[in-house]
Coordinates of C-alpha atoms in Angstrom, one line a residue:
Chain M
X582 CA 38.9 -27.9 -12.3
X583 CA 40.3 -28.9 -8.9
X584 CA 37.7 -27.5 -6.6
X585 CA 39.3 -28.5 -3.3
X586 CA 42.5 -26.6 -4.3
X587 CA 40.4 -23.6 -5.3
X588 CA 38.6 -23.5 -1.9
X589 CA 41.8 -24.1 0.0
X590 CA 43.4 -21.2 -1.9
X591 CA 40.6 -18.9 -1.0
X592 CA 40.7 -19.9 2.6
X593 CA 44.5 -19.5 2.8
X594 CA 44.3 -16.1 1.1
X595 CA 41.5 -14.8 3.3
X596 CA 43.3 -15.7 6.5
X597 CA 46.6 -14.4 5.2
X598 CA 45.0 -11.2 4.1
X599 CA 43.7 -10.4 7.6
X600 CA 47.1 -11.1 9.1
X601 CA 48.8 -9.0 6.3
X602 CA 46.4 -6.1 7.1
X603 CA 46.9 -6.1 10.8
X604 CA 50.7 -6.8 10.9
X605 CA 51.4 -4.8 7.8
X606 CA 49.6 -1.7 9.2
X607 CA 51.4 -2.0 12.5
X608 CA 54.8 -2.3 10.8
X609 CA 54.0 0.7 8.5
X610 CA 53.0 2.8 11.5
X611 CA 56.1 1.8 13.3
X612 CA 58.3 2.8 10.3
X613 CA 56.5 6.1 9.8
X614 CA 56.0 7.3 13.4
X615 CA 58.8 5.8 15.5
X616 CA 62.5 6.6 15.3
X617 CA 64.7 3.7 16.3
X618 CA 68.2 2.7 15.6
X619 CA 68.9 0.4 12.6
X620 CA 65.6 1.3 11.1
X621 CA 67.0 1.0 7.6
X622 CA 67.9 -2.6 8.5
X623 CA 64.4 -3.4 9.6
X624 CA 63.0 -1.9 6.5
X625 CA 65.3 -4.0 4.3
X626 CA 64.4 -7.2 6.1
X627 CA 60.7 -6.5 5.6
X628 CA 61.2 -5.9 1.9
X629 CA 63.5 -8.9 1.4
X630 CA 60.8 -11.4 0.3
X631 CA 60.1 -9.2 -2.7
X632 CA 63.4 -10.2 -4.3
X633 CA 64.4 -13.5 -2.6
X634 CA 63.9 -16.7 -4.6
X635 CA 60.9 -18.6 -3.3
X636 CA 63.1 -21.5 -2.5
X637 CA 65.1 -19.3 -0.1
X638 CA 61.9 -18.1 1.6
X639 CA 60.7 -21.7 1.8
X640 CA 64.0 -22.8 3.3
X641 CA 63.8 -20.0 6.0
X642 CA 60.2 -21.0 6.8
X643 CA 61.3 -24.7 7.2
X644 CA 63.9 -23.5 9.7
X645 CA 61.5 -21.2 11.5
X646 CA 58.7 -23.8 11.9
X647 CA 60.8 -27.0 12.0
X648 CA 62.0 -29.2 14.9
X649 CA 64.4 -27.3 17.1
X650 CA 63.1 -23.8 16.3
X651 CA 61.8 -21.6 19.0
X652 CA 58.3 -21.6 17.4
X653 CA 58.3 -25.4 17.5
X654 CA 59.9 -26.0 20.8
X655 CA 58.6 -23.1 23.0
X656 CA 55.2 -22.3 21.4
X657 CA 54.5 -25.9 20.3
X658 CA 53.7 -24.5 16.8
X659 CA 53.6 -27.6 14.5
X660 CA 52.3 -26.3 11.2
X661 CA 54.7 -27.7 8.6
X662 CA 52.9 -29.8 6.0
X663 CA 49.5 -28.4 7.0
X664 CA 47.5 -25.8 5.2
X665 CA 48.5 -23.3 7.9
X666 CA 52.0 -23.4 6.6
X667 CA 50.6 -22.1 3.3
X668 CA 49.1 -19.2 5.2
X669 CA 52.6 -18.4 6.7
X670 CA 54.2 -18.5 3.3
X671 CA 51.5 -16.2 1.9
X672 CA 51.8 -13.7 4.7
X673 CA 55.6 -13.5 4.3
X674 CA 55.4 -12.8 0.6
X675 CA 52.4 -10.5 0.7
X676 CA 53.5 -8.4 3.7
X677 CA 56.2 -6.2 1.9
X678 CA 53.6 -5.0 -0.6
X679 CA 51.2 -4.0 2.2
X680 CA 53.9 -2.3 4.2
X681 CA 55.2 -0.4 1.2
X682 CA 51.8 0.9 0.1
X683 CA 50.3 1.7 3.5
X684 CA 53.5 3.3 4.7
X685 CA 53.5 5.7 1.8
X686 CA 49.8 6.4 2.4
X687 CA 50.3 7.1 6.1
X688 CA 53.3 9.4 5.4
X689 CA 51.2 11.3 2.8
X690 CA 48.7 12.4 5.4
X691 CA 49.3 16.1 5.8
X692 CA 50.8 16.6 9.3
X693 CA 49.0 20.0 9.3
X694 CA 45.6 18.2 9.6
X695 CA 46.9 16.2 12.5
X696 CA 48.2 19.4 14.1
X697 CA 44.8 21.1 13.5
X698 CA 43.1 18.1 15.2
X699 CA 45.5 18.5 18.2
X700 CA 44.5 22.2 18.6
X701 CA 40.9 21.1 18.4
X702 CA 41.3 18.9 21.5
X703 CA 41.6 15.5 20.0
X704 CA 43.8 12.8 21.6
X705 CA 46.4 11.0 19.6
X706 CA 44.3 7.9 19.4
X707 CA 41.3 9.8 18.2
X708 CA 43.5 11.6 15.6
X709 CA 44.6 8.2 14.3
X710 CA 41.1 6.7 13.9
X711 CA 39.3 9.9 12.7
X712 CA 41.9 11.7 10.7
X713 CA 45.0 9.6 9.7
X714 CA 43.4 6.3 9.0
X715 CA 40.5 7.6 6.9
X716 CA 42.8 9.8 4.9
X717 CA 45.2 6.9 4.3
X718 CA 42.6 4.3 3.7
X719 CA 42.9 4.1 -0.1
X720 CA 46.6 3.4 0.0
X721 CA 46.1 0.9 2.9
X722 CA 43.4 -1.0 1.0
X723 CA 45.4 -0.9 -2.2
X724 CA 48.3 -2.4 -0.3
X725 CA 46.1 -5.1 1.2
X726 CA 44.7 -6.1 -2.2
X727 CA 48.2 -6.3 -3.8
X728 CA 49.4 -8.3 -0.8
X729 CA 46.4 -10.6 -1.0
X730 CA 46.9 -11.1 -4.8
X731 CA 50.5 -12.0 -4.1
X732 CA 49.4 -14.3 -1.3
X733 CA 46.9 -16.0 -3.6
X734 CA 49.6 -16.6 -6.2
X735 CA 52.2 -17.9 -3.7
X736 CA 53.8 -21.1 -5.1
X737 CA 57.4 -21.8 -4.5
X738 CA 57.7 -21.5 -0.7
X739 CA 54.3 -23.1 -0.3
X740 CA 55.4 -26.1 -2.3
X741 CA 58.4 -26.6 0.0
X742 CA 56.6 -26.3 3.3
X743 CA 53.2 -27.8 2.7
X744 CA 54.2 -31.0 1.1
X745 CA 51.7 -30.8 -1.8
X746 CA 49.0 -33.1 -0.3
X747 CA 46.1 -33.1 -2.7
X748 CA 42.8 -32.2 -0.9
X749 CA 44.7 -31.1 2.2
X750 CA 47.5 -28.7 1.5
X751 CA 47.4 -28.4 -2.3
X752 CA 46.6 -24.8 -3.2
X753 CA 45.6 -23.7 -6.7
X754 CA 49.0 -22.6 -8.0
X755 CA 50.5 -25.9 -6.8
X756 CA 47.6 -27.8 -8.3
X757 CA 48.4 -26.2 -11.7
X758 CA 52.0 -27.3 -11.4
X759 CA 50.8 -30.8 -10.6
X760 CA 48.3 -30.9 -13.5
X761 CA 51.0 -29.8 -16.0
X762 CA 53.4 -32.4 -14.6
X763 CA 50.8 -35.1 -15.1
X764 CA 49.9 -33.6 -18.6
X765 CA 46.3 -32.9 -17.6
X766 CA 46.2 -29.8 -19.7
X767 CA 42.4 -29.3 -19.8
X768 CA 42.5 -29.1 -16.0
X769 CA 45.5 -26.7 -16.1
X770 CA 43.8 -24.4 -18.7
X771 CA 40.8 -23.8 -16.5
X772 CA 42.8 -23.2 -13.3
X773 CA 45.2 -20.9 -15.1
X774 CA 42.2 -18.9 -16.4
X775 CA 40.8 -18.6 -12.9
X776 CA 44.1 -17.5 -11.4
X777 CA 44.6 -14.9 -14.2
X778 CA 41.1 -13.5 -13.7
X779 CA 41.6 -13.2 -10.0
X780 CA 45.0 -11.5 -10.3
X781 CA 43.7 -9.2 -13.0
X782 CA 40.7 -8.1 -10.9
X783 CA 43.0 -7.6 -7.9
X784 CA 45.5 -5.4 -9.7
X785 CA 42.7 -3.4 -11.3
X786 CA 41.0 -2.8 -8.0
X787 CA 44.3 -1.8 -6.4
X788 CA 45.0 0.7 -9.2
X789 CA 41.6 2.2 -8.7
X790 CA 42.3 2.7 -5.0
X791 CA 45.8 4.1 -5.2
X792 CA 46.0 7.8 -4.7
X793 CA 46.5 9.8 -8.0
X794 CA 50.1 10.3 -9.0
X795 CA 51.3 13.5 -7.3
X796 CA 51.7 16.3 -9.8
X797 CA 49.9 19.5 -10.5
X798 CA 47.4 20.1 -7.8
X799 CA 44.1 21.7 -8.8
X800 CA 44.2 25.4 -8.2
X801 CA 42.7 26.5 -4.9
X802 CA 39.4 28.1 -5.6
X803 CA 40.4 31.2 -3.7
X804 CA 39.0 33.4 -6.4
X805 CA 35.5 31.9 -6.1
X806 CA 33.0 34.4 -4.8
X807 CA 32.3 34.1 -1.1
Chain O
X266 CA 43.3 45.9 32.5
X267 CA 46.5 43.9 32.7
X268 CA 47.8 41.7 30.0
X269 CA 46.4 38.2 29.9
X270 CA 48.8 36.2 27.8
X271 CA 52.5 36.4 28.7
X272 CA 54.9 35.0 26.2
X273 CA 58.6 34.8 27.0
X274 CA 60.6 32.1 25.5
X275 CA 63.8 31.1 23.6
X276 CA 63.9 28.4 20.9
X277 CA 66.9 27.5 18.8
X278 CA 66.0 26.9 15.2
X279 CA 68.4 25.8 12.5
X280 CA 69.3 29.2 11.1
X281 CA 68.5 31.5 14.0
X282 CA 67.4 31.8 17.6
X283 CA 63.8 32.7 18.3
X284 CA 63.6 35.1 21.3
X285 CA 60.0 36.1 21.8
X286 CA 58.8 38.3 24.6
X287 CA 55.5 40.0 24.6
X288 CA 52.3 40.3 26.5
X289 CA 48.9 40.6 25.1
X290 CA 45.5 41.7 26.4
X291 CA 42.0 41.1 25.0
X292 CA 42.9 42.6 21.7
X293 CA 44.2 41.9 18.2
X294 CA 48.0 41.8 17.9
X295 CA 49.5 41.6 14.5
X296 CA 52.8 39.8 14.1
X297 CA 54.3 41.4 11.0
X298 CA 57.5 40.5 9.3
X299 CA 59.2 38.8 6.4
X300 CA 58.7 35.1 6.0
X301 CA 61.3 33.1 8.0
X302 CA 61.3 35.6 10.7
X303 CA 59.8 33.2 13.2
X304 CA 56.2 34.2 13.3
X305 CA 54.7 30.8 12.6
X306 CA 57.1 29.2 15.1
X307 CA 55.8 31.6 17.7
X308 CA 52.2 30.6 17.1
X309 CA 53.1 27.0 17.3
X310 CA 54.9 27.4 20.6
X311 CA 51.8 29.2 22.0
X312 CA 49.5 26.5 20.6
X313 CA 51.6 23.7 22.0
X314 CA 52.6 22.2 18.6
X315 CA 56.2 22.7 19.3
X316 CA 58.1 23.2 22.6
X317 CA 60.5 26.1 23.2
X318 CA 64.0 25.4 24.7
X319 CA 63.3 27.6 27.7
X320 CA 61.0 30.2 29.1
X321 CA 57.3 30.3 29.9
X322 CA 54.0 30.9 28.2
X323 CA 51.1 31.7 30.6
X324 CA 47.5 32.6 29.9
X325 CA 45.6 34.1 32.8
X326 CA 46.3 31.6 35.6
X327 CA 47.0 28.6 33.3
X328 CA 50.6 27.8 32.7
X329 CA 50.9 26.4 29.1
X330 CA 54.7 26.0 29.2
X331 CA 57.4 26.5 31.7
X332 CA 61.0 25.5 31.5
X333 CA 62.7 27.8 34.0
X334 CA 65.5 26.7 36.3
X335 CA 64.2 26.2 39.9
X336 CA 60.6 25.7 38.8
X337 CA 58.8 22.5 37.8
X338 CA 58.7 21.7 34.0
X339 CA 55.2 22.3 32.5
X340 CA 54.2 21.5 28.9
X341 CA 50.5 21.4 28.6
X342 CA 49.6 19.3 25.5
X343 CA 48.0 21.2 22.6
X344 CA 44.7 19.5 23.0
X345 CA 44.3 20.9 26.5
X346 CA 45.2 24.5 25.7
X347 CA 41.9 25.4 24.0
X348 CA 43.6 27.7 21.5
X349 CA 41.9 28.2 18.2
X350 CA 44.4 28.0 15.4
X351 CA 43.4 29.1 11.9
X352 CA 45.9 27.9 9.3
X353 CA 46.9 29.4 6.0
X354 CA 46.0 26.4 4.1
X355 CA 42.6 26.1 5.9
X356 CA 43.4 22.6 7.2
X357 CA 39.9 21.4 6.9
X358 CA 39.5 17.6 7.2
X359 CA 38.9 16.8 3.5
X360 CA 36.8 13.7 4.3
X361 CA 34.3 15.5 6.5
X362 CA 31.6 17.9 5.5
X363 CA 31.6 21.4 6.8
X364 CA 29.3 20.5 9.6
X365 CA 31.3 17.4 10.6
X366 CA 34.5 19.6 10.6
X367 CA 32.9 22.1 13.0
X368 CA 31.4 19.3 15.1
X369 CA 34.8 17.5 15.4
X370 CA 36.0 19.4 18.5
X371 CA 32.6 19.0 20.1
X372 CA 32.8 15.2 20.1
X373 CA 31.0 13.7 23.1
X374 CA 28.7 16.6 23.5
X375 CA 25.0 15.6 23.0
X376 CA 24.3 18.9 21.3
X377 CA 27.3 18.7 19.0
X378 CA 25.4 19.0 15.8
X379 CA 23.2 21.8 17.0
X380 CA 26.1 23.7 18.3
X381 CA 28.1 23.2 15.1
X382 CA 25.1 24.4 13.1
X383 CA 24.9 27.5 15.3
X384 CA 28.5 28.3 14.6
X385 CA 28.1 27.8 10.9
X386 CA 25.1 30.2 11.0
X387 CA 27.2 32.6 12.9
X388 CA 29.7 32.5 10.0
X389 CA 26.9 32.8 7.4
X390 CA 27.5 29.3 6.1
X391 CA 24.4 27.3 7.3
X392 CA 23.3 26.7 3.7
X393 CA 26.6 25.0 2.9
X394 CA 26.8 22.8 6.0
X395 CA 26.7 19.6 4.1
X396 CA 29.2 20.5 1.4
X397 CA 32.6 18.9 1.4
X398 CA 35.6 21.2 1.8
X399 CA 36.6 20.8 -1.9
X400 CA 33.2 22.0 -2.9
X401 CA 33.7 25.3 -1.1
X402 CA 35.6 28.4 -2.2
X403 CA 38.7 29.5 -0.4
X404 CA 36.8 32.2 1.6
X405 CA 34.1 29.7 2.6
X406 CA 36.7 27.1 3.6
X407 CA 38.4 29.7 5.8
X408 CA 35.0 30.6 7.4
X409 CA 34.4 26.9 8.2
X410 CA 37.9 26.8 9.7
X411 CA 37.1 29.8 11.9
X412 CA 33.8 28.3 13.0
X413 CA 35.6 25.1 13.8
X414 CA 38.2 26.9 15.9
X415 CA 35.5 28.7 17.8
X416 CA 33.8 25.4 18.6
X417 CA 36.4 24.8 21.3
X418 CA 35.4 28.0 23.0
X419 CA 38.9 29.3 22.9
X420 CA 40.3 32.1 24.9
X421 CA 43.0 32.7 22.3
X422 CA 42.6 32.7 18.5
X423 CA 45.6 32.5 16.3
X424 CA 45.6 33.3 12.6
X425 CA 48.6 32.2 10.6
X426 CA 48.6 34.0 7.2
X427 CA 45.1 32.8 7.2
X428 CA 43.8 35.0 4.4
X429 CA 46.9 35.5 2.2
X430 CA 45.5 33.3 -0.5
X431 CA 42.2 35.1 -0.7
X432 CA 41.0 38.1 -2.8
X433 CA 41.2 41.5 -1.2
X434 CA 37.4 42.0 -1.0
X435 CA 37.0 38.6 0.7
X436 CA 39.9 39.4 3.1
X437 CA 38.3 42.7 4.0
X438 CA 35.0 41.0 5.0
X439 CA 36.8 38.4 7.0
X440 CA 38.8 41.1 8.8
X441 CA 35.6 42.8 9.8
X442 CA 34.3 39.4 11.0
X443 CA 37.4 38.9 13.1
X444 CA 37.1 42.2 14.8
X445 CA 33.5 41.5 15.6
X446 CA 34.2 38.1 16.9
X447 CA 37.1 39.4 19.0
X448 CA 34.9 41.9 20.7
X449 CA 31.9 39.5 21.0
X450 CA 33.9 36.7 22.7
X451 CA 36.6 38.9 24.4
X452 CA 39.2 37.0 22.6
X453 CA 43.0 37.4 22.6
X454 CA 43.8 37.3 18.9
X455 CA 47.2 37.0 17.3
X456 CA 47.3 37.6 13.6
X457 CA 50.3 36.7 11.6
X458 CA 50.8 38.4 8.2
X459 CA 53.3 39.9 5.9
X460 CA 50.7 42.1 4.3
X461 CA 50.6 45.6 5.5
X462 CA 47.1 46.3 4.4
X463 CA 45.9 43.3 6.4
X464 CA 47.8 44.5 9.4
X465 CA 46.1 47.9 9.3
X466 CA 42.7 46.4 8.6
X467 CA 42.6 44.0 11.5
X468 CA 45.1 45.0 14.2
X469 CA 45.0 47.0 17.3
X470 CA 48.6 46.6 18.0
X471 CA 51.5 45.7 15.7
X472 CA 54.7 43.7 16.5
X473 CA 57.4 44.0 13.9
X474 CA 59.3 40.7 13.8
X475 CA 62.7 40.2 12.4
X476 CA 65.2 37.4 12.7
X477 CA 63.3 35.8 15.6
X478 CA 62.9 38.9 17.7
X479 CA 60.4 41.7 18.0
X480 CA 61.9 44.9 16.8
X481 CA 59.1 47.1 17.9
X482 CA 55.6 46.6 19.4
X483 CA 52.9 49.2 19.8
X484 CA 49.8 50.7 18.5
X485 CA 49.8 50.4 14.7
X486 CA 49.9 54.1 13.9
X487 CA 52.5 54.7 16.5
X488 CA 54.8 52.1 15.0
X489 CA 54.3 53.7 11.6
X490 CA 54.8 57.3 12.7
X491 CA 57.6 56.5 15.1
X492 CA 59.6 53.5 13.7
X493 CA 62.1 52.5 16.4
X494 CA 64.8 51.7 13.9
X495 CA 65.9 51.6 10.4
X496 CA 65.1 47.9 10.4
X497 CA 61.5 48.6 11.3
X498 CA 61.3 51.0 8.4
X499 CA 62.9 48.4 6.1
X500 CA 60.5 45.7 7.2
X501 CA 57.5 47.9 6.8
X502 CA 59.0 48.7 3.4
X503 CA 56.3 51.2 2.5
X504 CA 56.9 52.5 -1.0
X505 CA 55.8 56.0 -1.9
X506 CA 55.7 57.3 1.7
X507 CA 54.9 61.0 1.6
X508 CA 54.3 63.8 4.0
X509 CA 51.9 66.5 2.9
X510 CA 49.8 69.2 4.4
X511 CA 46.0 69.5 4.3
X512 CA 44.8 72.4 2.2
X513 CA 41.1 71.8 2.5
X514 CA 38.7 69.0 3.7
X515 CA 35.2 68.2 2.8
X516 CA 32.7 65.3 2.9
X517 CA 33.7 64.1 -0.6
X518 CA 37.4 64.4 -0.2
X519 CA 40.4 66.4 0.9
X520 CA 43.0 68.3 -1.0
X521 CA 46.6 67.8 0.1
X522 CA 49.6 69.9 -0.7
X523 CA 52.5 67.6 -1.4
X524 CA 55.3 70.0 -1.7
X525 CA 53.8 71.9 -4.5
X526 CA 51.7 69.2 -6.0
X527 CA 48.0 69.3 -5.2
X528 CA 46.6 65.8 -4.5
X529 CA 42.9 64.9 -4.2
X530 CA 42.6 62.5 -1.3
X531 CA 39.7 60.6 0.3
X532 CA 37.9 62.5 3.1
X533 CA 39.9 62.7 6.3
X534 CA 39.3 64.2 9.7
X535 CA 42.1 66.7 9.8
X536 CA 41.9 70.5 9.7
X537 CA 43.6 72.6 7.0
X538 CA 47.2 73.1 7.9
X539 CA 47.6 69.7 9.5
X540 CA 50.5 67.5 8.4
X541 CA 49.6 64.0 7.3
X542 CA 51.8 61.0 6.7
X543 CA 50.6 58.8 3.9
X544 CA 51.6 56.5 1.2
X545 CA 50.6 56.1 -2.4
X546 CA 49.4 52.5 -2.8
X547 CA 51.4 51.5 -5.9
X548 CA 48.7 49.1 -7.1
X549 CA 46.2 51.9 -7.3
X550 CA 48.2 54.2 -9.5
X551 CA 47.1 54.1 -13.1
X552 CA 48.9 54.9 -16.3
X553 CA 47.0 57.1 -18.8
X554 CA 46.8 56.0 -22.4
X555 CA 47.9 59.0 -24.5
X556 CA 45.5 58.2 -27.3
X557 CA 42.3 57.4 -25.5
X558 CA 39.7 59.5 -23.8
X559 CA 40.1 59.8 -20.1
X560 CA 37.9 57.5 -18.1
X561 CA 36.6 58.2 -14.6
X562 CA 39.1 55.8 -13.2
X563 CA 41.9 58.2 -14.0
X564 CA 40.0 61.4 -13.2
X565 CA 42.2 62.5 -10.2
X566 CA 45.7 63.6 -9.7
X567 CA 47.3 63.4 -13.1
X568 CA 51.1 63.7 -13.0
X569 CA 53.7 63.6 -15.8
X570 CA 56.9 61.7 -15.4
X571 CA 59.6 59.6 -17.0
X572 CA 60.1 55.9 -16.5
X573 CA 63.3 55.3 -14.6
X574 CA 63.1 51.6 -14.2
X575 CA 60.9 48.8 -15.1
X576 CA 60.9 45.4 -13.4
X577 CA 58.9 42.6 -14.8
X578 CA 57.2 40.0 -12.7
X579 CA 55.1 37.0 -13.3
X580 CA 51.9 38.6 -12.1
X581 CA 52.7 42.3 -11.8
X582 CA 55.2 44.6 -13.3
X583 CA 56.7 47.5 -11.4
X584 CA 57.7 50.9 -12.7
X585 CA 59.7 53.6 -11.1
X586 CA 58.7 56.9 -12.5
X587 CA 60.5 60.2 -11.9
X588 CA 58.5 63.4 -11.8
X589 CA 59.8 66.6 -13.3
X590 CA 61.3 67.7 -10.0
X591 CA 63.1 64.4 -9.4
X592 CA 60.6 62.8 -7.0
X593 CA 60.1 59.1 -7.7
X594 CA 56.9 57.1 -7.5
X595 CA 56.6 53.3 -7.6
X596 CA 53.8 51.9 -9.7
X597 CA 52.6 48.3 -9.7
X598 CA 50.3 47.1 -12.4
X599 CA 49.0 43.7 -13.6
X600 CA 51.2 42.0 -16.1
X601 CA 48.3 41.9 -18.5
X602 CA 47.8 45.7 -18.5
X603 CA 49.1 48.4 -20.8
X604 CA 50.4 45.9 -23.3
X605 CA 50.2 48.5 -26.1
X606 CA 52.2 51.1 -24.2
X607 CA 55.9 51.6 -24.5
X608 CA 57.1 51.6 -20.9
X609 CA 60.8 51.2 -21.4
X610 CA 63.0 53.4 -19.3
X611 CA 63.3 56.9 -20.6
X612 CA 59.7 56.9 -21.9
X613 CA 57.3 59.7 -20.9
X614 CA 54.2 58.6 -19.0
X615 CA 51.2 60.2 -17.4
X616 CA 50.1 58.8 -14.1
X617 CA 46.8 59.1 -12.4
X618 CA 46.8 58.7 -8.7
X619 CA 43.3 57.5 -7.8
X620 CA 41.9 59.0 -4.7
X621 CA 41.9 55.6 -3.0
X622 CA 45.6 55.2 -3.7
X623 CA 46.4 57.8 -1.1
X624 CA 46.4 56.0 2.2
X625 CA 46.7 58.3 5.2
X626 CA 48.7 56.6 8.0
X627 CA 48.9 59.4 10.6
X628 CA 47.8 62.9 11.1
X629 CA 49.6 65.6 13.1
X630 CA 47.1 68.4 13.7
X631 CA 50.1 70.7 14.5
X632 CA 53.2 70.1 12.5
X633 CA 55.9 69.1 14.9
X634 CA 59.3 70.8 14.6
X635 CA 61.6 69.4 11.9
X636 CA 64.0 67.6 14.3
X637 CA 61.2 65.4 15.7
X638 CA 59.9 64.5 12.2
X639 CA 58.8 60.8 12.3
X640 CA 60.2 60.2 8.8
X641 CA 63.8 59.1 8.8
X642 CA 66.2 60.8 6.4
X643 CA 68.2 57.8 5.3
X644 CA 69.5 57.8 1.8
X645 CA 66.7 57.4 -0.7
X646 CA 64.2 56.7 2.0
X647 CA 61.7 58.5 4.0
X648 CA 62.4 62.1 3.5
X649 CA 58.8 62.8 2.6
X650 CA 58.2 65.2 5.5
X651 CA 61.2 67.5 5.1
X652 CA 59.9 70.6 3.3
X653 CA 63.3 71.5 2.1
X654 CA 63.9 68.3 0.2
X655 CA 61.2 67.4 -2.3
X656 CA 62.7 64.1 -3.1
X657 CA 60.1 61.4 -2.6
X658 CA 61.0 58.3 -0.8
X659 CA 61.0 55.3 -2.9
X660 CA 61.9 51.8 -1.7
X661 CA 65.0 50.1 -2.6
X662 CA 64.2 47.3 -4.9
X663 CA 63.5 44.3 -2.8

């Protein structure tokens, strides 16, 4: 078992998850609440990492963080071939899952409840924190867990932009690849088992959190005695 | 006392233009009309949930909305209008207990919990304060919603089909509650419904709404006895409207003469000889099994007739029954009833009009001359009062 890779993966995933939560929720809100031109284009771009080959994502990230890019030149952001680059790759691939799920959850909150809150004197900010967010929380959490699981499993783009430095930038999925290449199968077995268990737990948890599939609503208990 | 809430606005909707103009005092005004007539949009404009295209909405000396040329634009946000809005689907916050729901509008007040508890007590719900909405019955949920609306100490209370999903007995109790609350708090109440019984039970005045306009507004019995137009009559759509004269009255009931048919009716305060306008509630007319002993339920007002038409529905079936002299009566019965009876058209049936089925709408102590009869004499419609024509009004199938 490659413990440095395991701990690095956990650290990368934890930080990526926080970024995914905040940025993803903001994007979901933007898509649900704000009308703007070319919205469909923005939605498509956010979803793109779901289907692009990892090498393409890696290539874009190399461009984004490499010499000559605005992030490099203006913000002095030099993260290529550090573990922070793995965070960036994880965020990019995890974000679409978060946006998709939390966007559906936010849109599912009955506008009637928000209107009721308005007539009860609540400000828009209070309505968001007390009504919309609590009612959408299951979908938001499910999105975050799916996004995190995807972040944990990120391999292709990470390999391209972190340089696969054992002990410094080598995450668990990359370490598995390395172990197999070097025919250290015992190592690979264990790591594969750990990865599978984590992914399994993540999906299971997300499924538990997702709102039930819409269908027949339970009858209103209007007939119950007063 | 002069009216307190002045509503006068125009709003273009997809399929029609809403043109609402009315004033309302400390009273209960029923907005009655078919769905899609613009009743809910009117409430939303008053509550500030949607903005009209032009016009003004003013409560006492507070301008809620104003978009009139030459005057500054005003659109007070919903949260500053202090209007209690009770929705049809209750709209309780599902993640908060009854108490937390009622305390929601009281946020920031130190006595929020105590005050919320008082309001729940007022609505007889103190023992359910810690239940979640899904653990409450529909009637209880609506009581919580009313308590929550009252927490803002509103001057105006709006009910949007609030009780339409509830049983009649629960509705009746809530209606009493509303009338008490209205008087207690000197509230302006607007009550939207498409149920005539509800309108009678709760309202002081009635506004008949059709295609985004008010066709007629006035005291409920006035609107019924003097419908301003054929449209109003259509919308009120009362089946089985009759006019009859009082033969005798007593504490246990009255006897009416309906053009030769004696009807036992509930007690009413009218002297013998008076003309009454009434309708026979189709849900309260029973069919008599030919082969069973008569029960107390069918003790009154037995009439023989022939089925003219039967219309099946998911929950209720409707029959049109012609009496021997041609008068027709509409009967509504639960789809599960009378399964063993043959009710195809042409079959003979015996009806029993329960006393309660006779709902008196208006009383004229002295019969007015024929030409001022309130009933219209449109084809197949409200001829009930014309002595010369015994044909009973029955509604066109809707």
